[in-house]
Short mmCIF file of C-alpha atoms and ligand atoms in Angstrom, two decimals:
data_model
loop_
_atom_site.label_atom_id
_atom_site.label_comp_id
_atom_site.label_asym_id
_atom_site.label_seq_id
_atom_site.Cartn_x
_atom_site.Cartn_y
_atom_site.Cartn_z
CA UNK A 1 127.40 13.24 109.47
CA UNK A 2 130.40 13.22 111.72
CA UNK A 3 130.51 15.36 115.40
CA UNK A 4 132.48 17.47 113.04
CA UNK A 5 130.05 18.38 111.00
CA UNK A 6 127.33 18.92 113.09
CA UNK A 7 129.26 21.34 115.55
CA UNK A 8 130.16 23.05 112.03
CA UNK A 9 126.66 23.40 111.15
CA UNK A 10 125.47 24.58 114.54
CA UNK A 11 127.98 27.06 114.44
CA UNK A 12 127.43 28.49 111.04
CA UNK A 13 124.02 28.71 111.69
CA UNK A 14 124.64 30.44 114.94
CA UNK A 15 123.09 27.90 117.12
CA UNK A 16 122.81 28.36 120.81
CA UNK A 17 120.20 25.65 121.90
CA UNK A 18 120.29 22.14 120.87
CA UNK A 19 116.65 19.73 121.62
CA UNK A 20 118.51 16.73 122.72
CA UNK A 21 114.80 14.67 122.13
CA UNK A 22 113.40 11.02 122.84
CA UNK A 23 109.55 9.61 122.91
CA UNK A 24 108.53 8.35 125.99
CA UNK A 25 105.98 5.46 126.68
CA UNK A 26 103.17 7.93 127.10
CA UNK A 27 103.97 8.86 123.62
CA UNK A 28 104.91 12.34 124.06
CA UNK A 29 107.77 13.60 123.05
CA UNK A 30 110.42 15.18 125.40
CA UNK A 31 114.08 15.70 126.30
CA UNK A 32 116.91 18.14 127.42
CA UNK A 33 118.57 21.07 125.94
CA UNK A 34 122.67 21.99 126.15
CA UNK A 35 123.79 25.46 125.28
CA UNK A 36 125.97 25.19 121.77
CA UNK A 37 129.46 25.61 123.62
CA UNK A 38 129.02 22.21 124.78
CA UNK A 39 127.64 20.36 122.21
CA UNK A 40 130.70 18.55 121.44
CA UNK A 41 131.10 16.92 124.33
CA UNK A 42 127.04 16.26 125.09
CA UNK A 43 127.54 14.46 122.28
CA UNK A 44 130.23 11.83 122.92
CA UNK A 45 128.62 11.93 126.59
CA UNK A 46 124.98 12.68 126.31
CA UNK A 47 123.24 14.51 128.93
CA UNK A 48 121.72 12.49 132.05
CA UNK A 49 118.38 11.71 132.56
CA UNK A 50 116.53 9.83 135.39
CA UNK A 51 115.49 6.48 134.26
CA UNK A 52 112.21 7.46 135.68
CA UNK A 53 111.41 8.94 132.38
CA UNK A 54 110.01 6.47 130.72
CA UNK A 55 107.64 4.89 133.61
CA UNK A 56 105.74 8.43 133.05
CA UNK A 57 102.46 8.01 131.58
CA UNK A 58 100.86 11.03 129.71
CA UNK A 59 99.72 13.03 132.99
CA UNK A 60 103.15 12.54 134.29
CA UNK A 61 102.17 10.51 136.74
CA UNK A 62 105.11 8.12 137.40
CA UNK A 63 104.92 4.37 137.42
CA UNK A 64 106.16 2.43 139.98
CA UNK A 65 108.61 0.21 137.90
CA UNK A 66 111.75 -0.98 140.04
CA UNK A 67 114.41 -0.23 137.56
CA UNK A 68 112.76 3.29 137.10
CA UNK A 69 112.95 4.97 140.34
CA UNK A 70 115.18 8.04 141.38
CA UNK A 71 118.29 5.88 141.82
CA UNK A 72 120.21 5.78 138.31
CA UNK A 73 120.88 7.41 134.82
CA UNK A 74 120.75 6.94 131.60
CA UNK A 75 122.64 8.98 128.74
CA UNK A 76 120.69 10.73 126.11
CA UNK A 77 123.24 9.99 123.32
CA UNK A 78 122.28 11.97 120.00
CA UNK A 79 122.49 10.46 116.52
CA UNK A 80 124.43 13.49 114.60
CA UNK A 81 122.65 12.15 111.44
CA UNK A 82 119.49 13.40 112.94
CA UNK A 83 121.25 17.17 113.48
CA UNK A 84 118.47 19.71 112.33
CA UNK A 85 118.32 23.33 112.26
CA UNK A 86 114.83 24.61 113.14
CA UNK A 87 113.63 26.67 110.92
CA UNK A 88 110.37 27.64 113.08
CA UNK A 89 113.00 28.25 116.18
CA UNK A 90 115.48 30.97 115.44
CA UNK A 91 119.31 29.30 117.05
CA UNK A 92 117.72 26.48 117.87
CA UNK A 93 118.78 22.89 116.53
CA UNK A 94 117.25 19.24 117.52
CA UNK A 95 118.73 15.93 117.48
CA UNK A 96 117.18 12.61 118.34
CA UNK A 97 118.55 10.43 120.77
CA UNK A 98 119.44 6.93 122.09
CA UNK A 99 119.03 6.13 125.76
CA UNK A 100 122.16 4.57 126.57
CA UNK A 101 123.17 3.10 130.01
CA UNK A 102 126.49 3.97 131.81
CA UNK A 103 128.46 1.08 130.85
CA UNK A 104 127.16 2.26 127.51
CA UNK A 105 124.95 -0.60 126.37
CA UNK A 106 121.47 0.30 124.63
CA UNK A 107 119.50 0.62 127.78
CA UNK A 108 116.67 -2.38 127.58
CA UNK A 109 113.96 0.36 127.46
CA UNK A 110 115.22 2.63 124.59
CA UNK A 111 112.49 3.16 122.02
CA UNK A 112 114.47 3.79 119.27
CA UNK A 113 117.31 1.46 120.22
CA UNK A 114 114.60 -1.25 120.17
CA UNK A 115 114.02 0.01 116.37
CA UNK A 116 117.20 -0.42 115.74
CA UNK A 117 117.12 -4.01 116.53
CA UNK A 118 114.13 -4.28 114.42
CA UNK A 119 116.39 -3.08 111.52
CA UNK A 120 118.98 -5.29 112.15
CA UNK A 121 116.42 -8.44 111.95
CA UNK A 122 114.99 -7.97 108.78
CA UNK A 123 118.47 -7.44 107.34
CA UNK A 124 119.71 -9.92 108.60
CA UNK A 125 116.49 -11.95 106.37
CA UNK A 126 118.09 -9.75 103.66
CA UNK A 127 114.96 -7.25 103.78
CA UNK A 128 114.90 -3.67 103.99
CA UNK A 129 112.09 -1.88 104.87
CA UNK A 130 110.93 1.74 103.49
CA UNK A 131 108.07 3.64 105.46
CA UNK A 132 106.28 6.62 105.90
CA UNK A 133 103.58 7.89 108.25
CA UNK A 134 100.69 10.17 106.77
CA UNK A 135 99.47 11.92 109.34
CA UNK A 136 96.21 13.81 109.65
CA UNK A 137 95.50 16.72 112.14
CA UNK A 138 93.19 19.29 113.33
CA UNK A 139 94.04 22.77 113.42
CA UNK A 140 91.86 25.15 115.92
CA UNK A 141 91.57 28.13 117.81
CA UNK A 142 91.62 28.41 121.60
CA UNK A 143 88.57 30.33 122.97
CA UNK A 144 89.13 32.92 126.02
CA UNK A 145 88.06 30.05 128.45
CA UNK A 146 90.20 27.33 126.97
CA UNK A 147 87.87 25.13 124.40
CA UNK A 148 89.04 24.18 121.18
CA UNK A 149 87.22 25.42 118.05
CA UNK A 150 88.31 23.60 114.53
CA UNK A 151 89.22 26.83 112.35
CA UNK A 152 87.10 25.65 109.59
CA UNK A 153 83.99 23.36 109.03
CA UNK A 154 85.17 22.45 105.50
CA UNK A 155 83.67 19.36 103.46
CA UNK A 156 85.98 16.93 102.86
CA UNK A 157 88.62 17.84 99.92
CA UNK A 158 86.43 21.11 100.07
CA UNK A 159 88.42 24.01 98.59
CA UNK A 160 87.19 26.25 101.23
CA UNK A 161 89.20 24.31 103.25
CA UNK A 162 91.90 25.18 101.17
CA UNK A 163 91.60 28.58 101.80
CA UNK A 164 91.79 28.54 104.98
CA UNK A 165 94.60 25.55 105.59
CA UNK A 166 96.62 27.19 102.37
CA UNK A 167 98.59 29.81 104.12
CA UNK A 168 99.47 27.44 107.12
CA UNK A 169 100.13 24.48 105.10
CA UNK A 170 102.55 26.60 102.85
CA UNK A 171 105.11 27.34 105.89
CA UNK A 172 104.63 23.80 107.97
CA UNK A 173 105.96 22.19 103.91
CA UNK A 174 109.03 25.21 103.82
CA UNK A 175 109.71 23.81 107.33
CA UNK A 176 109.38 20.23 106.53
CA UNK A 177 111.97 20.47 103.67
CA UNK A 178 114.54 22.32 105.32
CA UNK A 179 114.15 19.61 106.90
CA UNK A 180 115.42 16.98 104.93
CA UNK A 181 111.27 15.78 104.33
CA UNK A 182 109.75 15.83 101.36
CA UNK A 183 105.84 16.94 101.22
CA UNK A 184 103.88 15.12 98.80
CA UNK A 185 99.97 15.58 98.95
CA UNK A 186 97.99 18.30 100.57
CA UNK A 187 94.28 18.27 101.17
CA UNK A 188 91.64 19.26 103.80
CA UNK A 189 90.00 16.16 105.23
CA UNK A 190 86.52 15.17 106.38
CA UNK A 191 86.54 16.30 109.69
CA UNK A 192 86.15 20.17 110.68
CA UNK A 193 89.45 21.70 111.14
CA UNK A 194 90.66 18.54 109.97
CA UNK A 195 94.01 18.49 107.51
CA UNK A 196 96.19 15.89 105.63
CA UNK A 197 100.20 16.31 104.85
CA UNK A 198 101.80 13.19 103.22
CA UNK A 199 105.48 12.54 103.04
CA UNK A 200 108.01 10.63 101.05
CA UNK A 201 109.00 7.16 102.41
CA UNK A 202 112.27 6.86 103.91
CA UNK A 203 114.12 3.98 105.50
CA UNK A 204 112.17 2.85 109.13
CA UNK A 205 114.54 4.74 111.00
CA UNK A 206 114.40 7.69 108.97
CA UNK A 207 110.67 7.36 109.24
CA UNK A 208 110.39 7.38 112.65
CA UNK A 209 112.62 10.50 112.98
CA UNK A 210 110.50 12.15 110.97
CA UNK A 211 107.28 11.58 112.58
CA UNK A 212 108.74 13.48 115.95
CA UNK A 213 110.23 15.88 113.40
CA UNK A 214 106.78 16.36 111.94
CA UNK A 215 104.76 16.52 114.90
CA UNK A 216 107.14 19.43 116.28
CA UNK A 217 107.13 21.10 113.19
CA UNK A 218 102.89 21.55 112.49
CA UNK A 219 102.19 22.04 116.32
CA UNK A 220 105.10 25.24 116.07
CA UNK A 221 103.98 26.87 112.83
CA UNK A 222 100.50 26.42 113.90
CA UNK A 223 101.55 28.24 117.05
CA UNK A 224 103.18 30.94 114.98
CA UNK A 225 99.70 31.60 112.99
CA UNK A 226 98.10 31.96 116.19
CA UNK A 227 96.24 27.94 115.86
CA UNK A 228 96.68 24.66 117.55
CA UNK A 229 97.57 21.53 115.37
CA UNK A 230 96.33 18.59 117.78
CA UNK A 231 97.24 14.75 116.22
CA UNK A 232 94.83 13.67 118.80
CA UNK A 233 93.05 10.59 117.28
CA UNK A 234 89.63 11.78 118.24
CA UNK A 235 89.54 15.53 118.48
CA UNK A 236 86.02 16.09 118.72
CA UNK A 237 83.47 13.35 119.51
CA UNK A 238 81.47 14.18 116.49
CA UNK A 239 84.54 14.59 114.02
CA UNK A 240 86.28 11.89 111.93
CA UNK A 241 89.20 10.87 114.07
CA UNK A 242 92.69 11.97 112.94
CA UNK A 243 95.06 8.30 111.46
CA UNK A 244 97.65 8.22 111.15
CA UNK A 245 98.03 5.26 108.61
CA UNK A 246 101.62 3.57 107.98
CA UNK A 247 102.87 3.03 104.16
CA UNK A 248 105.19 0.52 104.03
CA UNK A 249 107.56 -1.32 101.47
CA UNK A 250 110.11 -4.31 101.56
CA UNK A 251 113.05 -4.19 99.40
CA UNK A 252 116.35 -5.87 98.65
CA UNK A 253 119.29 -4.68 100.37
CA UNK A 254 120.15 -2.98 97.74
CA UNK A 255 117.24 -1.06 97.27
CA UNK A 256 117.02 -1.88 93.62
CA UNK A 257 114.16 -4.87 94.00
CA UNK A 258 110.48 -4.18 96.05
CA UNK A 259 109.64 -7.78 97.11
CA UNK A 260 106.36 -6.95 97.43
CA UNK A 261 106.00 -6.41 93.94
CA UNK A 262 105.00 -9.70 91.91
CA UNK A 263 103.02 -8.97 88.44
CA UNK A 264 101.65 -12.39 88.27
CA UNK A 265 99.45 -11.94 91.20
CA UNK A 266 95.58 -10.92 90.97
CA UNK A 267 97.00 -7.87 93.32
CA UNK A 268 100.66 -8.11 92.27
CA UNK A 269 101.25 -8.59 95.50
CA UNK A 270 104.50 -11.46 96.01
CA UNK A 271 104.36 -14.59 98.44
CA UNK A 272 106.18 -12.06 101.22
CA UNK A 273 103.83 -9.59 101.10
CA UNK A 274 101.05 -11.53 101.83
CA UNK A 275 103.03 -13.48 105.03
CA UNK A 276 104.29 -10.05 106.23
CA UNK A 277 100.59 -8.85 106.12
CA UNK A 278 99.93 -12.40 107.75
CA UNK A 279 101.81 -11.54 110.56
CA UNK A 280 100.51 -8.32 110.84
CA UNK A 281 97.06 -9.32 111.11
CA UNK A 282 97.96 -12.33 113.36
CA UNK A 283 99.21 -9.91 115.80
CA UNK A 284 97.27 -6.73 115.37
CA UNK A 285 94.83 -7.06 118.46
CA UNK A 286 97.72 -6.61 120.36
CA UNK A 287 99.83 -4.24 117.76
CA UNK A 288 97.32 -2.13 118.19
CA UNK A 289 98.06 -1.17 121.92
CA UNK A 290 101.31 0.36 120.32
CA UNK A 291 100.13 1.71 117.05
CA UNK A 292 96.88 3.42 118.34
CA UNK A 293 98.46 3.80 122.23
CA UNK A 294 96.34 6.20 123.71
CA UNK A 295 92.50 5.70 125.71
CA UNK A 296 91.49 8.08 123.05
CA UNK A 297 92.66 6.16 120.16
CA UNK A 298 89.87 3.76 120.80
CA UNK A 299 86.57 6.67 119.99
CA UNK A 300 88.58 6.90 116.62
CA UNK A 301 89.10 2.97 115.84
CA UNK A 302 84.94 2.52 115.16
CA UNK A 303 83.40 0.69 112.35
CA UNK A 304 82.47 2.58 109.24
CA UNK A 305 85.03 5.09 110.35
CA UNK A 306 87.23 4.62 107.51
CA UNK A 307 90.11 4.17 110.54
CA UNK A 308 90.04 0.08 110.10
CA UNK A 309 88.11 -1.95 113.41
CA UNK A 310 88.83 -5.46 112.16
CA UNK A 311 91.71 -7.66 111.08
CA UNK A 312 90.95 -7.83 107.75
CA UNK A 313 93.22 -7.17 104.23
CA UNK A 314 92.19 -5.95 101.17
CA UNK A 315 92.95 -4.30 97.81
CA UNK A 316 91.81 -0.19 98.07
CA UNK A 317 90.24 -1.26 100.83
CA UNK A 318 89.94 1.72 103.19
CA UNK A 319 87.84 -0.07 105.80
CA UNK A 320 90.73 -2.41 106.16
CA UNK A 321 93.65 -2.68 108.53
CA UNK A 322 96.02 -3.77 106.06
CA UNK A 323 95.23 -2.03 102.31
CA UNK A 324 97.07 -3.16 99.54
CA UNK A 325 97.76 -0.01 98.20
CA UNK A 326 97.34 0.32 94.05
CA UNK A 327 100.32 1.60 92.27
CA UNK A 328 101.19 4.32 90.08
CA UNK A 329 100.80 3.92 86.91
CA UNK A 330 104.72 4.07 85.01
CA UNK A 331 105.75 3.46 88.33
CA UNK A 332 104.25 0.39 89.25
CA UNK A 333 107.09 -1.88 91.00
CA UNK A 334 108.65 0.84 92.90
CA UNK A 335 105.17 2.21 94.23
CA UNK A 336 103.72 -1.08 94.96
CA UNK A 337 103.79 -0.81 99.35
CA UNK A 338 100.84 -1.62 101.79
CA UNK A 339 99.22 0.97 104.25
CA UNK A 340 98.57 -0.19 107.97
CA UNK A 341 94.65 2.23 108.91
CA UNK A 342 95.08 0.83 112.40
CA UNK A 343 97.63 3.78 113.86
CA UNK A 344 97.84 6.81 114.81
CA UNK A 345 100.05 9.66 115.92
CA UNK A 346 99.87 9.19 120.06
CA UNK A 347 102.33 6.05 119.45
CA UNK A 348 105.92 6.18 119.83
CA UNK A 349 106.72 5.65 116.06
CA UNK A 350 110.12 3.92 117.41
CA UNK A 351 107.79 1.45 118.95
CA UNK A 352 105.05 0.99 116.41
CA UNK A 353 107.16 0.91 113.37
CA UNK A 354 109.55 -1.42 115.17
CA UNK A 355 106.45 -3.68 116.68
CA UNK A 356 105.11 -3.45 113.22
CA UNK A 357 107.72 -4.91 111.55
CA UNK A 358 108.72 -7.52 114.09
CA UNK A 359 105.18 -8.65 112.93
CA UNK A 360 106.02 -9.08 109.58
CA UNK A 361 108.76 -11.04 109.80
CA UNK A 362 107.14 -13.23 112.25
CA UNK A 363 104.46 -14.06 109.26
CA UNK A 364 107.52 -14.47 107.14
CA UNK A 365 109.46 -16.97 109.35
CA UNK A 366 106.41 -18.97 110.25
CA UNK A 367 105.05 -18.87 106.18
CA UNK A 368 101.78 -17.80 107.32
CA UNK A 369 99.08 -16.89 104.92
CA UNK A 370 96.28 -13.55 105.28
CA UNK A 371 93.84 -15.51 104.23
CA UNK A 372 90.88 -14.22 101.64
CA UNK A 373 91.61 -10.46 100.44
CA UNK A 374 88.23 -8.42 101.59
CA UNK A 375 87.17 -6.54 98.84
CA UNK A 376 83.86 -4.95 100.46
CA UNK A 377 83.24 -3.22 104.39
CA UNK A 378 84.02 -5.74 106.84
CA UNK A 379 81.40 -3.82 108.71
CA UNK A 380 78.98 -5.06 106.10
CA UNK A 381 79.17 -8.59 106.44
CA UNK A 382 77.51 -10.72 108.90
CA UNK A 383 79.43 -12.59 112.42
CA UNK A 384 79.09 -16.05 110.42
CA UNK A 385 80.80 -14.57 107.28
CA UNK A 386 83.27 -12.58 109.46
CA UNK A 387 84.12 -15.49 111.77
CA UNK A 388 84.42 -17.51 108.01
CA UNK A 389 87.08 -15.30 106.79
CA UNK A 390 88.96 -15.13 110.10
CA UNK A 391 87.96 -11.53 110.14
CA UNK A 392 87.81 -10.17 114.47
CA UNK A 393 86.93 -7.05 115.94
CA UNK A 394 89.96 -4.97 116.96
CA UNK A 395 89.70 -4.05 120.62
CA UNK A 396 87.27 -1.26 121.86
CA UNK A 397 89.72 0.23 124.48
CA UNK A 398 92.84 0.48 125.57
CA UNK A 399 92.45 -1.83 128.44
CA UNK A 400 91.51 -4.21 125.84
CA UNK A 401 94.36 -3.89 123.39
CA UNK A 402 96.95 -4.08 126.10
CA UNK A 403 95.12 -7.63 127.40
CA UNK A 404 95.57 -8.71 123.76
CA UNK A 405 99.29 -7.25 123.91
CA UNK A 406 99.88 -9.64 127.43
CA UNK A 407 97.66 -12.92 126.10
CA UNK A 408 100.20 -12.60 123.15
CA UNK A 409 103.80 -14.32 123.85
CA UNK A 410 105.17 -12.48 120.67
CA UNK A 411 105.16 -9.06 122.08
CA UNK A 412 107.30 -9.92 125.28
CA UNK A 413 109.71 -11.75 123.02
CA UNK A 414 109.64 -8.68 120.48
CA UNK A 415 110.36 -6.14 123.50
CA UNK A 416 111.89 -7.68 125.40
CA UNK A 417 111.07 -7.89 129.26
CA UNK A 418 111.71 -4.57 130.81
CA UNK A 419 110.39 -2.29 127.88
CA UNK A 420 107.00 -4.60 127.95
CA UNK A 421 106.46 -4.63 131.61
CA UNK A 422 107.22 -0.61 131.45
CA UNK A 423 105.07 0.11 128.37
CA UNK A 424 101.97 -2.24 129.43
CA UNK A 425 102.24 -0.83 133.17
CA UNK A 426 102.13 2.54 131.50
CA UNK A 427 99.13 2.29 129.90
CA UNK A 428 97.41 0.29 132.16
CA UNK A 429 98.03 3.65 134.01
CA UNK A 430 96.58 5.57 131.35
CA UNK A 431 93.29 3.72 131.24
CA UNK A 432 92.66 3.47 134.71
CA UNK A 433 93.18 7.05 135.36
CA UNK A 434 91.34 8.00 132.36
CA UNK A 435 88.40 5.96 133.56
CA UNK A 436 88.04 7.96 136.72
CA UNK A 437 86.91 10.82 134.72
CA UNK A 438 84.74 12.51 132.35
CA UNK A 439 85.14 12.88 128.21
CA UNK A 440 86.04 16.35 128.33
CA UNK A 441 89.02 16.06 130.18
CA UNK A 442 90.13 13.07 128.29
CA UNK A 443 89.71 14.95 125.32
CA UNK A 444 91.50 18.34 126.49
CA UNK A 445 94.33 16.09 127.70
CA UNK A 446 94.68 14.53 124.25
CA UNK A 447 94.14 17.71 122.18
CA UNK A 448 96.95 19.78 124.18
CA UNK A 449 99.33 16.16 124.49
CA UNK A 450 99.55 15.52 120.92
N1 LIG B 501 90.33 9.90 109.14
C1 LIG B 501 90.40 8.49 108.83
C2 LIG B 501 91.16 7.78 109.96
O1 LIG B 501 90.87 7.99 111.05
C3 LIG B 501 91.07 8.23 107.53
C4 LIG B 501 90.36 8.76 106.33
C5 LIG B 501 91.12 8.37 105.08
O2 LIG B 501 92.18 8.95 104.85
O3 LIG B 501 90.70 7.45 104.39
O4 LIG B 501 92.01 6.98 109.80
MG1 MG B 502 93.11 10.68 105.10
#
């Protein structure tokens, strides 16, 4: 889309607001608005925020990170391919956008321009990646003195769930396609309240777009049948937590080969495939601080949770970080992808998809191998047969992943210096301020956040 186009769109559609939107290192997402009449030139200039921004944590408490202070700016530059009418926000359009500095460089700290970098690398190793998120969420009711009750205490793929999820479901899929998204599966999920909405892969960019697009668009429909759609990983202490597992594919640059795919292999899964999920699992104790980024992520990533809590790969294996996913059947090649359990949705997708993939191509650089598939619970085995295979517990907090994150030289390299030191000061933040008080008002904070 040119600036053309979009200011033709907006104005056809009689737009008057446009979200001008980023993700933050907290994970939430936020931005600016401009009035239609001067979207034209917010584009080509972007609209000014306070570097500040992104040394926030999730309480808004800021940071103190030198180069994110009050002195200095950064441009919000919108991508016009990302120009969306809102179809749950009458005149109101979003776009999602670059933080760009005034001599109008990527600013070292830009989420999505850090993605973007990502890209480049694996096409540069002639390797284009497709992804998806599927989310699960909760949808509840607020009581008169602010709890959160799950609308439903469905079974899992209950159709009473169904009933109840149906109607809501219905408009959050209208909104996702007018979107540009396409809906795929539907289902009510184990926990109560609890509800799962796949969508079509899309290049990683495209993906991670989406994922704000999608967590806007459930939390507002909810909001217009009188619910509240939380993506917090662990609503409710005695509920299964809510993934938020990546699919994931490697093609040609054409788009016409999967280089996953190999039908000679016991899981037809090629040489590449294995040493991107070799680099994966290499650095997952520390992916994980940006994949599953929140202190609350860590009540969700438990053992016999199906959410994956150890480095471990396996065919259908739903108790392992990296599954090998089977494929369809007529469709085998182009369905063959892998599906990281060890995410959720309170991580900036710009930074786990991007962190994700940096991991992958680190396996594929240095040739490494995964190791023995896992074909039962790695819960179920013994620490001798574990430590055997290679197999180790992912961390049990926050704190934890984000010492894995530091004790690993890779993520530093991958960030680069500034958007580490912010991100790992951030939620060092989160934990310690988290620690100081009870479960209830982690969870609350959580719920409401994401
Ligand atoms: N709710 C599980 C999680 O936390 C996933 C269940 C499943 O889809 O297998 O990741
Ligand atoms: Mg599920």
């Amino acid at each position: 889309m040119t600036i053309e186009d979009v200011i033709q769109q907006a104005e056809k559609a009689g737009v008057e607001l446009v979200e001008f939107l980023f993700v933050d290192n907290g994970g939430i997402i936020r931005g600016k608005l401009t009035h239609a009449d001067h979207l034209r030139s917010r584009i080509i200039s972007g609209i000014g925020i306070t570097p500040a921004m992104m040394a926030m944590n999730m309480l808004d408490q800021l940071q103190p990170i030198p180069e994110m202070g009050p002195v200095g700016e950064v441009r919000l530059i919108p991508d016009p391919d990302s120009f969306r009418i809102l179809p749950y926000s009458p005149r109101v359009a979003s776009m999602l956008c670059d933080q760009i500095t005034l001599t109008r460089e990527p600013w070292a700290a830009c989420p999505r321009s850090f993605l973007k970098s990502v890209i480049r690398q694996a096409e540069a190793m002639g390797i284009r990646v497709m992804a998806t998120y599927e989310d699960e969420f909760t949808l509840a009711r607020v009581t008169e003195d602010g709890r959160y009750v799950p609308i439903d205490k469905s079974l899992c793929f209950s159709s009473i769930g169904m009933d109840v999820g149906n109607p809501v479901i219905l408009d959050i899929m209208s909104a996702l396609k007018a979107q540009g998204i396409q809906p795929e599966q539907y289902y009510p999920e184990l926990g109560h309240g609890q509800h799962e909405l796949s969508i079509s892969p899309t290049d990683l960019l495209g993906a991670a777009d989406n994922q704000v697009r999608y967590r806007e668009t459930v939390r507002a429909i909810a909001r217009q049948h009188g619910l509240v759609a939380s993506f917090a990983p662990k609503p409710f202490v005695d509920q299964a937590g809510n993934g938020a597992h990546i699919h994931f594919s490697l093609w040609d640059l054409d788009g016409e080969r999967n280089l996953l795919w190999d039908p000679n292999d016991r899981f037809r899964l090629s040489e590449l495939g294995y040493q991107f999920a070799a680099g994966i699992l290499r650095h997952l104790r520390g992916l994980v601080a940006l994949t599953c980024a929140s202190v609350n992520s860590y009540r969700r990533l438990n053992p016999r949770s199906w959410s994956s809590a150890y480095t471990a790969f396996g065919p259908d294996n739903r108790e392992a970080a990296v599954r090998i996913a089977s494929t369809f059947w007529g469709n085998e090649e182009r369905s063959m992808n892998m599906e990281l359990k060890s995410s959720d949705s309170s991580a900036n997708p710009y930074l786990a998809l991007g962190a994700l993939v940096a991991a992958g191509l680190d396996g594929i650089r240095n040739g490494w191998h995964p190791g023995t598939a896992v074909e039962v619970d790695p819960a179920s085995l013994s620490d001798d047969e574990r430590k055997r295979l290679g197999i180790v517990r992912l961390p049990s907090s926050l704190g934890e992943a984000v010492d894995a994150m530091e004790a690993d030289p890779f993520f530093k390299e991958t960030l680069g210096e500034l958007l580490f030191r912010s991100y790992t000061t951030v939620k060092r933040s989160e934990f310690a301020a988290f620690a100081e008080r009870d479960t209830e008002f982690e969870l609350t904070n959580h719920f409401y956040k994401f």
